[in-house]
XYZ file of C-alpha atoms in Angstrom:
569
model
C 0.132 0.215 0.041
C 1.392 3.531 -0.792
C 2.289 5.842 2.088
C -0.224 8.202 3.511
C 1.022 11.571 4.708
C 1.057 11.935 8.605
C -1.745 14.757 8.413
C -4.047 12.684 6.524
C -3.471 9.500 8.913
C -4.217 11.963 11.814
C -6.962 13.813 10.143
C -9.554 14.560 13.078
C -12.859 12.321 12.948
C -14.587 13.631 15.971
C -14.990 17.116 17.562
C -12.967 16.121 20.484
C -9.906 15.351 18.183
C -9.811 18.900 16.745
C -7.174 20.273 19.232
C -7.257 23.937 20.291
C -10.835 24.876 19.070
C -12.699 24.324 22.004
C -14.609 27.184 21.646
C -15.938 25.722 18.152
C -16.079 22.407 19.263
C -18.284 22.282 22.532
C -20.825 24.930 20.563
C -21.267 22.499 17.631
C -21.828 19.570 19.749
C -24.354 21.239 22.068
C -26.160 22.540 18.949
C -26.239 18.813 17.635
C -27.183 17.355 20.922
C -30.162 19.994 21.464
C -30.995 19.887 17.535
C -30.562 23.478 17.164
C -29.015 23.139 13.913
C -28.334 26.206 11.424
C -28.937 26.640 8.023
C -25.549 27.931 6.875
C -21.917 28.334 8.810
C -18.684 30.047 8.328
C -15.783 28.583 9.399
C -12.873 31.066 9.133
C -9.319 31.250 10.344
C -5.581 30.520 9.685
C -4.578 27.398 7.253
C -3.927 24.007 8.786
C -6.327 24.597 11.736
C -9.232 22.289 11.286
C -12.006 24.204 9.427
C -12.470 21.472 6.815
C -12.109 18.747 9.138
C -14.637 20.359 11.337
C -16.796 20.730 8.337
C -16.448 17.048 7.424
C -17.198 16.081 11.104
C -20.248 18.110 11.100
C -21.650 16.587 8.009
C -21.038 13.154 9.765
C -22.533 14.088 13.000
C -26.034 15.652 11.455
C -26.331 12.459 9.331
C -25.137 9.860 11.855
C -27.661 6.974 12.667
C -26.407 6.485 16.051
C -24.724 9.833 17.441
C -23.058 9.968 20.779
C -23.515 13.300 23.035
C -23.386 15.266 19.706
C -20.415 13.197 18.067
C -20.710 11.144 15.301
C -20.230 7.543 15.979
C -17.966 6.704 12.697
C -19.184 2.809 13.123
C -22.533 2.890 11.093
C -22.599 2.743 7.523
C -23.182 6.518 7.089
C -20.107 7.820 8.878
C -17.792 5.517 7.050
C -19.349 6.190 3.662
C -18.755 10.139 4.332
C -15.371 9.759 5.485
C -14.264 7.745 2.348
C -16.059 10.432 0.148
C -18.699 7.848 -1.206
C -21.925 9.998 -0.423
C -22.925 12.050 -3.160
C -25.119 14.328 -0.727
C -21.934 15.571 1.029
C -20.290 17.431 -1.489
C -16.956 19.393 -0.944
C -16.381 22.094 -3.433
C -13.215 24.001 -4.049
C -14.349 27.395 -4.875
C -10.673 28.391 -5.791
C -11.184 26.356 -9.070
C -14.957 26.406 -9.203
C -15.677 30.353 -8.653
C -17.864 31.223 -11.435
C -21.704 31.915 -11.492
C -22.635 28.891 -13.328
C -20.868 26.537 -11.010
C -23.008 28.284 -8.380
C -26.126 28.174 -10.390
C -25.868 24.474 -10.529
C -25.479 23.973 -6.807
C -28.921 26.472 -6.521
C -30.784 24.132 -8.721
C -29.714 20.916 -7.252
C -30.417 21.750 -3.781
C -34.331 21.609 -4.047
C -33.838 18.034 -4.619
C -34.003 15.612 -1.600
C -31.058 13.862 -0.344
C -31.051 10.144 -1.885
C -28.781 8.461 0.878
C -28.467 10.421 4.247
C -31.015 13.000 5.992
C -29.206 16.045 4.995
C -27.288 17.515 1.963
C -24.440 18.866 3.308
C -22.264 21.533 0.751
C -18.800 22.304 2.316
C -17.333 25.222 0.051
C -13.631 25.660 0.688
C -11.756 29.074 0.121
C -15.020 30.616 -0.317
C -13.670 34.187 -0.617
C -12.445 33.035 -3.927
C -16.019 33.146 -5.644
C -16.461 36.085 -8.036
C -19.016 38.914 -7.218
C -21.579 37.370 -9.431
C -21.262 33.918 -7.880
C -21.991 35.718 -4.636
C -25.121 37.233 -5.811
C -26.495 33.706 -7.262
C -25.771 32.183 -3.961
C -27.446 34.746 -1.615
C -30.953 34.027 -1.805
C -30.302 30.158 -1.227
C -28.031 30.790 1.392
C -30.568 32.755 3.341
C -33.494 30.475 2.583
C -32.477 27.249 1.758
C -34.450 23.671 1.690
C -34.949 22.048 5.262
C -32.590 19.106 4.164
C -30.057 21.291 3.124
C -26.906 22.734 5.132
C -24.190 24.734 3.655
C -20.684 25.034 5.481
C -18.464 27.713 3.970
C -14.870 27.838 4.993
C -12.188 30.623 4.238
C -8.725 32.072 5.236
C -9.550 35.454 4.457
C -13.305 36.197 5.824
C -12.535 39.934 5.113
C -13.133 39.384 1.593
C -16.715 37.997 1.894
C -19.608 40.380 1.267
C -21.248 41.570 4.511
C -24.587 39.960 2.934
C -23.130 36.368 3.003
C -21.526 36.850 6.461
C -24.504 38.015 7.836
C -26.690 35.053 6.646
C -24.287 32.450 8.546
C -23.090 31.397 12.000
C -19.622 32.521 12.039
C -16.742 30.361 13.863
C -13.351 32.081 14.439
C -10.800 29.113 14.162
C -7.508 30.115 16.004
C -4.126 29.293 16.014
C -3.100 26.416 17.826
C -0.864 27.157 20.842
C 2.601 25.896 21.151
C 2.417 23.633 24.080
C -1.067 22.011 22.609
C 1.086 21.165 19.496
C 3.983 20.127 21.169
C 1.389 17.209 23.002
C 0.012 16.731 19.679
C 3.071 15.768 17.906
C 4.653 14.204 20.802
C 1.501 11.899 20.838
C 1.895 11.140 16.773
C 5.580 10.084 17.309
C 4.774 7.518 20.163
C 1.762 6.375 17.906
C 4.287 6.002 15.008
C 7.258 4.672 17.322
C 9.691 7.459 16.231
C 12.438 8.519 18.753
C 12.544 12.847 18.607
C 13.906 15.225 21.124
C 12.059 17.896 22.715
C 13.724 20.655 21.253
C 13.012 19.377 17.757
C 9.080 19.125 18.822
C 9.848 22.772 19.589
C 10.851 23.797 16.683
C 8.680 21.612 14.576
C 5.901 23.780 16.329
C 7.493 27.056 16.180
C 7.778 26.958 12.359
C 4.217 25.699 11.911
C 2.966 28.864 13.341
C -0.141 27.458 14.733
C -1.086 25.150 11.850
C -1.325 21.610 12.827
C -1.167 20.489 9.091
C 2.044 22.393 8.308
C 3.432 20.972 11.582
C 2.631 17.194 10.726
C 4.102 17.670 7.109
C 7.397 19.382 9.023
C 7.730 16.377 10.932
C 6.781 13.942 8.111
C 9.682 15.336 6.157
C 11.981 15.139 9.251
C 11.281 11.612 10.010
C 12.333 10.748 6.291
C 15.341 12.684 6.741
C 16.646 11.318 10.186
C 18.040 7.890 10.672
C 17.243 6.789 13.780
C 16.123 10.085 16.007
C 14.786 13.466 14.958
C 16.972 16.011 16.165
C 16.754 19.885 16.544
C 19.993 19.922 13.895
C 17.727 18.090 11.602
C 14.743 20.337 11.814
C 17.417 23.471 11.317
C 18.978 21.652 8.187
C 15.615 20.789 6.313
C 14.111 24.269 7.141
C 17.177 26.707 6.320
C 17.027 28.372 10.143
C 19.949 29.030 12.096
C 20.609 27.495 15.632
C 19.747 29.698 18.666
C 23.572 29.353 20.104
C 24.625 30.544 16.468
C 22.668 34.167 17.054
C 23.810 33.847 20.674
C 27.641 34.073 19.676
C 26.488 36.491 16.980
C 24.792 39.135 19.145
C 27.907 38.814 21.627
C 30.102 39.871 18.970
C 27.898 42.727 17.666
C 27.706 43.893 21.205
C 31.438 43.810 21.275
C 31.589 46.092 17.740
C 33.720 43.276 16.386
C 32.980 43.769 12.658
C 35.481 41.191 11.590
C 33.926 38.384 13.721
C 30.265 39.298 12.753
C 31.045 39.161 9.193
C 32.933 35.642 9.431
C 30.125 34.364 11.405
C 27.463 35.358 8.583
C 29.956 34.041 6.145
C 29.447 30.733 7.597
C 25.736 30.756 7.535
C 25.984 31.993 3.742
C 28.441 29.263 2.848
C 26.027 26.325 4.424
C 23.180 27.641 1.958
C 20.897 29.490 4.184
C 18.676 32.326 2.978
C 19.567 35.834 3.933
C 16.095 37.249 4.089
C 15.028 33.931 6.354
C 18.200 34.414 8.624
C 17.403 37.995 9.086
C 13.952 36.919 9.887
C 15.216 34.869 12.606
C 17.639 37.250 14.059
C 14.846 39.980 14.330
C 12.727 37.367 16.381
C 15.944 36.457 18.810
C 16.278 40.413 19.562
C 12.438 40.798 19.829
C 12.612 38.142 22.363
C 15.404 39.347 24.080
C 13.617 42.550 24.421
C 10.584 40.531 25.835
C 12.842 38.919 28.402
C 14.257 42.076 29.756
C 10.778 44.008 30.050
C 8.217 40.977 30.501
C 10.519 38.171 31.854
C 7.075 36.260 33.079
C 5.434 36.386 29.436
C 4.717 32.933 28.338
C 4.924 33.913 24.787
C 8.834 33.880 24.715
C 9.206 30.560 25.008
C 7.537 30.294 21.420
C 10.242 31.809 19.623
C 13.824 30.849 21.855
C 14.921 28.258 24.489
C 15.680 30.520 27.425
C 19.071 29.154 28.290
C 22.208 30.662 30.430
C 23.703 31.748 27.163
C 20.733 33.837 26.026
C 20.296 35.464 29.110
C 23.995 36.429 29.676
C 23.545 37.872 26.325
C 20.550 39.706 27.073
C 22.355 41.548 30.277
C 24.941 43.064 27.699
C 22.285 44.945 25.820
C 20.613 47.949 27.025
C 16.825 49.025 26.177
C 18.038 51.523 23.403
C 20.134 49.403 21.732
C 17.697 46.650 21.250
C 15.272 49.269 20.199
C 17.618 50.423 17.722
C 18.808 47.037 16.301
C 15.051 45.678 16.138
C 14.340 48.913 13.881
C 17.622 48.230 11.821
C 16.340 44.418 11.309
C 12.626 45.467 10.345
C 13.825 48.362 7.804
C 16.385 46.128 5.824
C 13.226 43.154 6.003
C 11.168 45.621 3.932
C 13.990 46.572 1.769
C 14.996 42.761 0.681
C 11.570 42.507 -1.026
C 12.799 45.001 -3.446
C 16.587 44.282 -3.520
C 18.615 42.539 -5.930
C 21.443 41.878 -3.484
C 20.327 40.433 -0.582
C 23.264 39.224 0.845
C 24.911 42.893 0.636
C 22.018 44.271 2.028
C 22.275 42.161 5.044
C 25.951 42.442 5.396
C 25.345 46.244 5.613
C 22.441 45.758 8.429
C 24.692 43.912 10.689
C 27.855 46.659 10.042
C 25.353 49.289 11.263
C 24.499 47.237 14.323
C 28.117 47.020 15.094
C 28.620 51.120 15.050
C 28.158 52.770 18.478
C 24.594 54.704 18.969
C 26.251 57.587 18.785
C 28.462 57.662 16.233
C 25.420 59.017 14.063
C 24.907 61.694 16.716
C 27.024 64.392 15.311
C 27.491 67.226 17.925
C 27.159 64.777 20.645
C 29.819 62.566 19.513
C 32.193 65.614 19.340
C 31.455 66.651 23.009
C 32.131 63.184 24.390
C 35.348 63.174 22.741
C 36.643 66.393 23.475
C 35.686 66.914 27.052
C 36.112 69.994 28.860
C 38.987 70.830 31.363
C 37.913 72.836 34.622
C 39.264 76.003 33.669
C 37.426 75.828 30.375
C 33.993 75.433 32.709
C 34.722 77.873 35.076
C 35.307 80.638 32.309
C 31.950 79.574 30.951
C 30.218 79.864 34.267
C 31.449 83.120 34.771
C 30.449 84.409 31.560
C 26.902 82.662 31.814
C 26.881 84.304 35.061
C 27.519 87.947 33.525
C 24.888 87.512 30.705
C 22.016 86.838 33.563
C 23.147 89.890 35.498
C 22.851 91.897 32.182
C 19.719 90.660 31.254
C 17.893 91.133 34.483
C 19.080 94.919 34.528
C 17.710 95.049 30.895
C 14.562 93.792 32.263
C 14.602 96.614 35.086
C 15.267 99.243 32.677
C 18.465 100.034 33.760
C 20.574 99.639 30.750
C 19.470 100.420 27.184
C 20.120 97.963 24.308
C 22.331 99.754 21.445
C 20.039 100.367 18.504
C 16.490 100.534 20.871
C 14.497 103.634 20.854
C 14.594 105.662 24.106
C 11.143 105.443 26.067
C 10.690 109.072 25.029
C 10.936 108.949 21.670
C 7.672 108.138 19.828
C 7.462 104.714 18.079
C 6.517 104.389 14.808
C 3.183 102.355 14.510
C 4.046 100.133 11.488
C 1.078 98.666 9.818
C 0.353 94.775 10.331
C 1.819 93.055 7.506
C 0.773 89.962 6.115
C 4.007 88.074 5.271
C 4.831 85.914 8.542
C 8.106 87.435 9.517
C 8.678 84.348 12.058
C 9.086 81.999 9.053
C 5.523 80.575 9.196
C 4.512 82.241 5.816
C 3.903 80.571 2.625
C 5.772 80.459 -0.739
C 2.447 81.618 -2.414
C 2.715 85.381 -3.846
C 0.361 87.288 -1.478
C -0.683 89.611 -4.288
C -2.029 86.856 -6.104
C -4.100 85.910 -3.458
C -5.179 89.585 -2.835
C -6.236 89.471 -6.398
C -8.209 86.421 -5.811
C -10.174 87.901 -2.761
C -10.630 91.090 -4.677
C -12.385 89.479 -7.292
C -14.200 86.532 -5.636
C -16.592 84.306 -7.402
C -19.467 83.196 -5.211
C -20.576 80.566 -8.020
C -17.130 79.227 -8.439
C -16.171 78.994 -4.923
C -19.178 77.140 -4.244
C -18.686 74.725 -7.021
C -14.895 74.127 -6.254
C -16.056 73.149 -2.363
C -19.080 71.003 -3.797
C -16.465 69.344 -6.007
C -13.232 68.850 -3.257
C -14.389 65.754 -2.036
C -14.409 64.300 -5.983
C -11.069 66.191 -6.230
C -9.530 64.259 -3.454
C -10.500 61.173 -4.519
C -9.731 61.397 -8.139
C -6.119 62.464 -6.818
C -6.084 59.536 -4.325
C -6.289 57.684 -7.724
C -3.140 59.357 -9.243
C -1.035 58.917 -6.243
C -2.464 58.231 -2.330
C 0.785 60.289 -1.244
C -0.413 63.160 -3.272
C -4.008 63.092 -1.791
C -2.582 62.978 1.713
C -0.809 66.032 1.430
C -3.796 67.956 -0.033
C -6.408 66.249 2.542
C -5.739 68.694 5.287
C -6.266 71.747 2.961
C -9.753 74.017 2.537
C -10.929 75.772 -0.348
C -12.037 79.124 0.577
C -11.983 81.408 -2.800
C -12.158 81.287 -6.172
C -11.636 83.846 -8.609
C -9.942 85.525 -11.323
C -8.769 81.852 -12.703
C -7.224 80.681 -9.338
C -8.603 78.758 -6.343
C -7.165 79.770 -2.715
C -6.579 76.846 -0.562
C -5.643 77.452 3.182
C -3.774 75.099 5.777
C -2.956 74.956 9.293
C 0.283 73.084 8.610
C 3.372 74.900 7.035
C 4.546 71.309 6.013
C 1.534 70.402 4.117
C 1.037 74.078 2.955
C 4.567 74.280 1.061
C 4.596 70.807 -0.293
C 1.711 71.383 -2.142
C 3.153 74.258 -4.065
C 5.515 72.363 -5.075
C 5.733 72.440 -9.069
C 5.283 68.560 -9.587
C 2.453 68.499 -6.976
C 0.751 71.442 -7.928
C 0.675 70.654 -11.569
C -1.012 67.201 -10.777
C -3.476 68.919 -8.570
C -4.523 71.750 -11.289
C -4.813 69.025 -13.670
C -7.287 67.124 -11.459
C -9.093 70.268 -10.618
C -9.456 71.202 -14.372
C -10.837 67.866 -15.187
C -13.361 67.900 -12.500
C -14.487 71.642 -12.551
C -14.191 71.708 -16.446
C -12.066 74.804 -16.283
C -8.110 75.662 -15.550
C -7.670 77.136 -12.301
C -4.322 78.171 -10.589
C -3.654 76.328 -7.077
C -2.839 78.920 -4.198
C -1.844 77.435 -1.116
C -1.706 79.846 2.030
C -1.470 79.318 5.846
C -5.049 80.127 7.532
C -3.348 83.182 9.474
C -2.213 84.615 5.920
C -5.696 84.194 4.444
C -7.225 85.730 7.319
C -5.149 88.774 7.101
C -5.696 89.181 3.508
C -9.498 88.901 4.099
C -9.341 91.862 6.767
C -7.561 93.771 4.468
C -9.904 93.507 1.585
C -12.748 94.137 3.812
C -10.990 97.373 5.054
C -10.234 98.327 1.834
C -13.919 97.630 0.519
C -15.112 99.956 3.495
C -12.513 102.992 3.093
C -13.723 102.915 -0.828
C -17.608 103.012 0.440
C -16.862 105.908 2.531
C -15.349 107.998 -0.435
C -11.494 107.112 -0.441
C -9.344 108.099 -3.154
C -9.489 105.356 -5.803
C -5.939 105.766 -6.535
C -4.760 105.621 -3.165
C -6.749 102.314 -2.928
C -5.249 100.883 -6.228
C -1.996 101.858 -5.113
C -2.618 99.660 -1.740
C -3.674 97.102 -3.951
C -0.461 96.927 -6.007
C 2.588 97.490 -3.465
C 0.888 96.560 -0.002
C -0.532 98.924 2.553
C 2.989 98.630 4.807
C 4.561 100.778 1.645
C 2.176 103.383 1.208
C 2.610 106.544 3.205
C -0.137 109.219 2.906
C 0.869 112.793 3.624
C -1.191 115.910 3.808
């Protein structure tokens, strides 16, 4: 007889066999025992956690001739026939390869017929999120009100891709990742039943690599048994998965904290010679530092043992690192992993990251590093303290009016009252010409302004389609005035205000506005305070004109600004 994979041999046959999902199995058993069956169920969760197995057990339980406390007996002819797949009324459909509307219409037409061999027709649709929109629409009505002899069980790893109308018609059960201890116990029992000797650390590594999926764990264990001779060891698991031993990471981390670049490069070269993947190496190294951080901040946290074995060497290396060093190291590894997805030279990038880890944290500090390298002597410190004391005394005298600051007008001299200028002298102004903003405020078009405001959300949506970063820069802006072939947009953030006036971004925004409004408008980005000043000036000028002010004076102020016009009698 051909060899059967372990995950097929040990597929759960009862709800009690489904490990790590008690919150699901208890609910289903109670519903079966009390005959409170729903017409549709949705099983979602990570791969290999028992969704399809639970669906098949459910199909046997509802049709079992002699159920035992909500469990299928697995002894009657019906249970045996469903287990070997010979019952035509229990259909398992792969939605990835049967995702079209025609396949769903075929199901919809056949559900009306009564089952021929068993009590309930059960449709198990795996990876249901792969169905097309038309297929979902064809399934809706049948899923909501199927015949009394039909039960639908939908399984998926990505429930967020399902329409809300589908989810609302099902009882939803969330399958969780299987905890590490539960996984290790399961693997231990299987090894005992198979007569296989295995190291405890090897089981820990297999469970860690599976990341909560029993099927992945059994597949990896199956491969390790085939690779090993008389006993499955941790080194065998590392060899077939391409991972690196924890003792190696401890040695490497010690060289890094000692700033020994040569030893770090030599250790990394040893791993590369063995054919390890640079990305997998950096991924494991990141988790090594992550566990070190947890050990220093939350030593009682059980999740630490899910990645590393807390031994004496690991604890000693952890003492050599401070928390800021760990923060910086983890951020470096994370940034490098993000860059590896687009890099052609993965090994060079990992080597660069390791060299950066060996650099002192103050090496990039600039001024701080200089101060540390050249400490001041006692004479320089005393001279600096004397200068500071003299400056403090002078400042106190100035505040009391006892000392005059050179260039400052005396108290008796009448100070010239300068008109308020719009341009922010403190550096908070924008790069937009204020005279151009005044022209828009002077020739304000109310209809155009309302049109721009009404179309603003559509403009942002169209801009997001071009590039989401462009929309992010403009989203905090608010159009306040339009006219004279321009639109004024105000901002509270000077960064956003200046960015939107850069030529590239500005041209894109103006093109999008032209498409949305049907006319070409120039973008003028200003700070909110600047616009308030312009608005007040225009209002005051209009009032002055209404009171009979000289029109020539008004035009001069408009052209050069109020601050540069002086009126003499």
